[in-house]
Coordinates of C-alpha atoms and ligand atoms in Angstrom, one line a residue:
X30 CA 86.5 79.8 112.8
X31 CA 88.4 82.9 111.8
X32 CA 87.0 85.5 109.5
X33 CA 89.4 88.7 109.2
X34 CA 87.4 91.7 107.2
X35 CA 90.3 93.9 105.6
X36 CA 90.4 96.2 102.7
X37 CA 92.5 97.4 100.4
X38 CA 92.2 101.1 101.6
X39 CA 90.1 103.3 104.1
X40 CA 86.8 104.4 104.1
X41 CA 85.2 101.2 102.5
X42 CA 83.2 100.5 104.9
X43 CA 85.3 97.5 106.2
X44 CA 83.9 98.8 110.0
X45 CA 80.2 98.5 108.7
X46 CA 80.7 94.9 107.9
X47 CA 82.9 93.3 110.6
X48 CA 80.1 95.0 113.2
X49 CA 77.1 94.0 111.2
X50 CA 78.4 90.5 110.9
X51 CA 79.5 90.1 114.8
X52 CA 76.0 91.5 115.8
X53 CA 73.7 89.5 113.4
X54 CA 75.9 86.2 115.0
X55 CA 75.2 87.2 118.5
X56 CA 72.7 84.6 119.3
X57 CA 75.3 81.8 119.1
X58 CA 77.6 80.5 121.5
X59 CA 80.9 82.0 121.7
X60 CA 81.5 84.9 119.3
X61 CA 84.2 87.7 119.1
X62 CA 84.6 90.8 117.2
X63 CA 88.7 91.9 117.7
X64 CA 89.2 95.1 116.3
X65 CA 93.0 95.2 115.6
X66 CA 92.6 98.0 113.6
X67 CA 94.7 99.6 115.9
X68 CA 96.0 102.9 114.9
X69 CA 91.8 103.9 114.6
X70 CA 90.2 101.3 116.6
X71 CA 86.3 102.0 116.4
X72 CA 84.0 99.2 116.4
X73 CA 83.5 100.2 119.8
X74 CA 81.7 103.4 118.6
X75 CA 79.0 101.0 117.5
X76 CA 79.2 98.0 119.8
X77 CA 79.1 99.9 122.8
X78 CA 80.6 97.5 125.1
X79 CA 81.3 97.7 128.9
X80 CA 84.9 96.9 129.3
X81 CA 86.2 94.9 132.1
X82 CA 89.5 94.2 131.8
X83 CA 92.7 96.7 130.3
X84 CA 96.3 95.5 129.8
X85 CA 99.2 97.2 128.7
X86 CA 101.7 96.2 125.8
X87 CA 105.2 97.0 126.5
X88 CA 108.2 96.0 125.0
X89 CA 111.5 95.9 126.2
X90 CA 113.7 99.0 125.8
X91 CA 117.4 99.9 126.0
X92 CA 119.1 101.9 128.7
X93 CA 122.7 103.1 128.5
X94 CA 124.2 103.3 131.9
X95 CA 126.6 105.8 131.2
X96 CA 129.3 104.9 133.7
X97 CA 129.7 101.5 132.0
X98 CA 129.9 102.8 128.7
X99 CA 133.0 103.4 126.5
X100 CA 131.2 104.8 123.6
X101 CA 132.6 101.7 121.2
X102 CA 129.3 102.3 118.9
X103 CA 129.2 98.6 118.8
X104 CA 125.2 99.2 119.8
X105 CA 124.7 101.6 116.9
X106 CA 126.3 99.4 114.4
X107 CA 124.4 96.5 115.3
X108 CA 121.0 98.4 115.7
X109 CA 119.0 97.5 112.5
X110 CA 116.2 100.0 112.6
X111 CA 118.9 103.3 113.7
X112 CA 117.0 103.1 116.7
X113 CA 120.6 104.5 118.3
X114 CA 123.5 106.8 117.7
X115 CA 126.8 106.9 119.2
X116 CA 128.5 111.0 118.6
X117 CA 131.8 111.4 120.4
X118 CA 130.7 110.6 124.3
X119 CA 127.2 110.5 123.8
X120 CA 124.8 107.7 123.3
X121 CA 121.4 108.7 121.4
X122 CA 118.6 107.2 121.6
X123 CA 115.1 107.5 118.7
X124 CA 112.5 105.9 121.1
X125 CA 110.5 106.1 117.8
X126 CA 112.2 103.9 116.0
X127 CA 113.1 101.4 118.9
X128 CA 111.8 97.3 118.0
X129 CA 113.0 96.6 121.3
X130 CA 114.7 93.6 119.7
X131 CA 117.3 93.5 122.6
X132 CA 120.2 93.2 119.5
X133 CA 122.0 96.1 121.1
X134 CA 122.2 94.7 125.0
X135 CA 123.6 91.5 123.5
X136 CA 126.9 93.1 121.3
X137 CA 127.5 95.6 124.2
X138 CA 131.0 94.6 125.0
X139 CA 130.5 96.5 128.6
X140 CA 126.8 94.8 129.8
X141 CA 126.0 98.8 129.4
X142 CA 122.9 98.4 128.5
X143 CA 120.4 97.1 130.4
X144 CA 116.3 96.8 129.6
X145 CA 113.3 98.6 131.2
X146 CA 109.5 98.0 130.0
X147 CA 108.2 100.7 127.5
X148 CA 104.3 100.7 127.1
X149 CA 103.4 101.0 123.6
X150 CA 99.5 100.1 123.6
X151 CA 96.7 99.1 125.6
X152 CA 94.1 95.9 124.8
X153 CA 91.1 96.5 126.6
X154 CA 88.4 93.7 126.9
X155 CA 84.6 93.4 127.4
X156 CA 81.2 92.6 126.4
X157 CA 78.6 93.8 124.5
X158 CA 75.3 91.8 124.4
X159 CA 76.5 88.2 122.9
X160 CA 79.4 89.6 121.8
X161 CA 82.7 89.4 123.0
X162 CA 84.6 92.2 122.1
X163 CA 88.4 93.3 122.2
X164 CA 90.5 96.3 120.9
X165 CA 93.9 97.3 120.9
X166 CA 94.6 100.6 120.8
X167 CA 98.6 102.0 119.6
X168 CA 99.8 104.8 122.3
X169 CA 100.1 107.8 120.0
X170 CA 104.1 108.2 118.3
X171 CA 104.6 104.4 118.7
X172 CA 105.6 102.1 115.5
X173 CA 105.6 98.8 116.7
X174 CA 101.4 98.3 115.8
X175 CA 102.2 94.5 115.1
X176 CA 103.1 94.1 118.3
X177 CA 99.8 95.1 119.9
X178 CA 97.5 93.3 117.3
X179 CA 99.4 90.1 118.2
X180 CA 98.2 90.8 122.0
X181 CA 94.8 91.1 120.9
X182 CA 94.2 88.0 118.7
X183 CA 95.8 86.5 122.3
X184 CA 92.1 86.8 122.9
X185 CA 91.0 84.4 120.2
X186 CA 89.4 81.6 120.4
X187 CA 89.5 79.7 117.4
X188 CA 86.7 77.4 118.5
X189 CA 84.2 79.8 118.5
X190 CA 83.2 82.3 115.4
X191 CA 85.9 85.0 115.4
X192 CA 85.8 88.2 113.7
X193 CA 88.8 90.5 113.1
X194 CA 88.4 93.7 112.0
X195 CA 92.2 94.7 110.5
X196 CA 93.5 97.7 109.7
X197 CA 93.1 99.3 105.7
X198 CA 95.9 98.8 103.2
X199 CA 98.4 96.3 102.8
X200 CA 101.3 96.7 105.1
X201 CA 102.2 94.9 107.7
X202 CA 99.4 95.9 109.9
X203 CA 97.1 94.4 107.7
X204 CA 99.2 90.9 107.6
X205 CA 99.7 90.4 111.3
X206 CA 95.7 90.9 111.8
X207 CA 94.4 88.6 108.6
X208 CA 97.6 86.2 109.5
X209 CA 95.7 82.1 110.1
X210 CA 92.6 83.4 109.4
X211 CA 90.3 80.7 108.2
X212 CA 88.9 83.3 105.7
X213 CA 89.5 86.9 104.6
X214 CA 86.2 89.0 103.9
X215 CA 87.2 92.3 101.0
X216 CA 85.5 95.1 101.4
X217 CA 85.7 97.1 98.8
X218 CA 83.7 100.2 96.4
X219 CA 82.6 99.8 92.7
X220 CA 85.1 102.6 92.1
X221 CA 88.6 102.5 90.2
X222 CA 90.1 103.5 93.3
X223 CA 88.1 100.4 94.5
X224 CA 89.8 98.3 92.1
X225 CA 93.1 99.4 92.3
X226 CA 92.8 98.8 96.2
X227 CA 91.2 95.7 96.2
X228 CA 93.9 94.2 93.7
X229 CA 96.6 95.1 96.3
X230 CA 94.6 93.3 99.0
X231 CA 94.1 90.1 97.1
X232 CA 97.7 90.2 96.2
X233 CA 98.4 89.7 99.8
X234 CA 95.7 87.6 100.9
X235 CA 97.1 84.7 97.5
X236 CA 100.6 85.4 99.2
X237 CA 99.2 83.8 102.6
X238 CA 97.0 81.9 101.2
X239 CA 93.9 82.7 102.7
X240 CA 90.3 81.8 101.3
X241 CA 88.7 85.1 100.4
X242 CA 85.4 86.7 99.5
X243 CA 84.6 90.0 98.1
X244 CA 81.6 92.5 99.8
X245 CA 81.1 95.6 97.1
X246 CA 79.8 98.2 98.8
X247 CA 78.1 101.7 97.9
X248 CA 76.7 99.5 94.8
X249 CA 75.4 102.5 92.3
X250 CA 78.4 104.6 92.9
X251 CA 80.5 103.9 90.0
X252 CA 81.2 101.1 87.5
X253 CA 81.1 97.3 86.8
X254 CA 84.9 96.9 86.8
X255 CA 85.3 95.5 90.1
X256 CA 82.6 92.3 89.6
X257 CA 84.6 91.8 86.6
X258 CA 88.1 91.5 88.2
X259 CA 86.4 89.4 90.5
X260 CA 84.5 87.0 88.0
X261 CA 88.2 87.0 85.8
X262 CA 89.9 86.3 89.1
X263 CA 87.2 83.6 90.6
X264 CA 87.3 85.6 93.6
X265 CA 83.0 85.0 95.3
X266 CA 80.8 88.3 95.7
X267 CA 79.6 87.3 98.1
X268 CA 77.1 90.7 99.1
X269 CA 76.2 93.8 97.6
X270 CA 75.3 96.7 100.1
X271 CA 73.5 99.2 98.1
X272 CA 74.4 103.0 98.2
X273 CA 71.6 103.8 100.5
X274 CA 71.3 107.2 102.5
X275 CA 69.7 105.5 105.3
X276 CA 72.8 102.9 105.7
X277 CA 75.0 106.4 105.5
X278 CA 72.6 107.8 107.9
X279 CA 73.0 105.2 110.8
X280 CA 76.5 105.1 110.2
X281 CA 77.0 108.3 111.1
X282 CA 74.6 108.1 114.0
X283 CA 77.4 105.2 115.3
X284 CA 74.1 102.9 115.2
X285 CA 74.8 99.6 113.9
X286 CA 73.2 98.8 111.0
X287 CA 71.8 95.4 111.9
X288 CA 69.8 97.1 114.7
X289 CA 68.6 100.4 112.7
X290 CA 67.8 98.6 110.0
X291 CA 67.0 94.9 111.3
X292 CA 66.4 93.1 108.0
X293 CA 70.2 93.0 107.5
X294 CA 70.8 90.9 110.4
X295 CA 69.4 87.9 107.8
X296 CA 71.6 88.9 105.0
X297 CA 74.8 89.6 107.5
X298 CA 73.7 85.6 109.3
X299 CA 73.9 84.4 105.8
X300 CA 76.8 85.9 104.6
X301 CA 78.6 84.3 107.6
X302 CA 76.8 80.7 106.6
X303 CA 77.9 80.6 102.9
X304 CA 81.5 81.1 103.9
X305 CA 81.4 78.3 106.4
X306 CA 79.9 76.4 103.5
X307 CA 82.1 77.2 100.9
X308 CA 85.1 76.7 103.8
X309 CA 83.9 73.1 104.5
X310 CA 83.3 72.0 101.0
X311 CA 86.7 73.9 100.4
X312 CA 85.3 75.8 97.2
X313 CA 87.2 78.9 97.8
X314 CA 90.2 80.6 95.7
X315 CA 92.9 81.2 97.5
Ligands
SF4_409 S1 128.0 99.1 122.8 FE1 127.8 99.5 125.0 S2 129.8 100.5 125.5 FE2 129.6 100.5 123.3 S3 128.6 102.5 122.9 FE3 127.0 101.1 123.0 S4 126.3 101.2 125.1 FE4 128.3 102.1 125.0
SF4_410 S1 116.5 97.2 121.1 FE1 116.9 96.7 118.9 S2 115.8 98.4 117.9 FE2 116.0 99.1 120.0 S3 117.9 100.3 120.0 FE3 118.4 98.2 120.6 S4 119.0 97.2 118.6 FE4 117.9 99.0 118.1

């Protein structure tokens, strides 16, 4: 089974919960945390785990061999993301902004351009206690994050319990990480930034139709208006994690907070039960 844990925007405490909820599993066979939150990867802060295995993502970049060229600017027209420039006898290249979709070898009417391996991230694999764990990390200046979440959720395995941890927002970040997920988990605040947030990510998570479930967290920080959404939308709450200076507390220590505070481990178990329920008896909106 595949829960992905997003949120509409930062600073939720989407991190809190994909951990907890990894670590309170961690007594059953075959369970991963992937954090493909890759531009700020940091479960590892407070998983701790011994990595044992580090591959690189590359993609496959241009090179202009300049003797072959005749500077037709065939490449540059066909180049979608501007990702090259042809000026008088000069061929340009934006690294940058580079897909390495290969468009530009194929029209070059001289076989000018041939490819060469560009690392853009790194996955790095390991273990920490019962749980496997995997993150992908985006070399710093490269756009293509997609690229290196899909190289991490290569380390799914969709018979076990599987827990991604995708990046905040809604762009497309967020939809290559919560992509076939058997269930989305929102993490969200009682604030109307909250709200605003969280209506952006549920947007997205109807569009690919994927079961989801709402945590509020920092309950006593602002209003009522997000259980209401969620009641008007028929979206579950499915946990409330109070606003709770010790939960801040170990947060900031990097200490997770089913081992600081260990009567969370039951509520975080739970959590992961009803949404296997509710998957099976196929209760939840999507
Ligand atoms: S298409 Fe080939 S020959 Fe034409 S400018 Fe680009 S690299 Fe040079
Ligand atoms: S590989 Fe694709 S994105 Fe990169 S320069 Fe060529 S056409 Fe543009």
């Amino acid at each position: 089974m595949v829960i992905s844990v997003a949120s509409g925007k930062g600073g939720t405490g989407k991190t809190l919960v994909a951990t907890s909820l990894a670590l309170s599993l961690e007594d059953q066979d075959n369970v991963q945390l992937l954090d493909c939150d890759v531009e700020e990867p940091n479960d590892y802060i407070f998983l701790k785990p011994s990595f044992t295995r580090r591959e690189a993502v590359v993609i496959l970049a241009p090179k202009v061999d300049a003797e072959k060229c005749t500077y037709c600017g065939k490449c540059a027209e066909a180049c979608h993301w501007n990702a090259i420039a042809v000026i008088k006898e000069k061929v340009l290249m934006f690294p940058e902004l580079c897909h390495g979709c290969g468009v530009c070898a194929y029209v070059c009417p001289e076989d000018a351009i041939s490819e060469e391996e560009r690392e853009i991230g790194v996955v790095e694999l390991g273990q920490s206690g019962g749980v496997q764990f995997a993150q992908g990390t985006l070399a710093v200046g490269e756009p293509l994050s997609p690229a290196v979440i899909r190289k991490v959720k290569e380390c799914s395995d969709r018979e076990g319990i599987v827990i991604i941890d995708a990046s905040p927002g809604t762009s497309c970040p967020v939809v290559e990480a919560i992509r076939d997920s058997d269930f989305c988990l929102l993490v969200t605040e009682p604030t109307p930034f909250g709200l605003s947030d969280l209506c952006l990510a549920v947007e997205v998570v109807k569009k690919l139709q994927i079961p989801c479930g709402v945590v509020i967290n920092r309950v006593g920080v602002g209003d009522e208006k997000v259980e209401s959404y969620c009641h008007e939308q028929g979206i579950p709450i499915l946990l409330k994690i109070p606003l709770d200076r010790r939960i801040a507390t170990l947060y900031s220590k990097g200490i997770p907070l089913v081992e600081g505070m260990p009567e969370w481990r039951e509520v975080f178990s739970k959590l992961f039960r009803d949404i296997k329920e509710m998957s099976v008896a196929g209760q939840v909106a999507k």
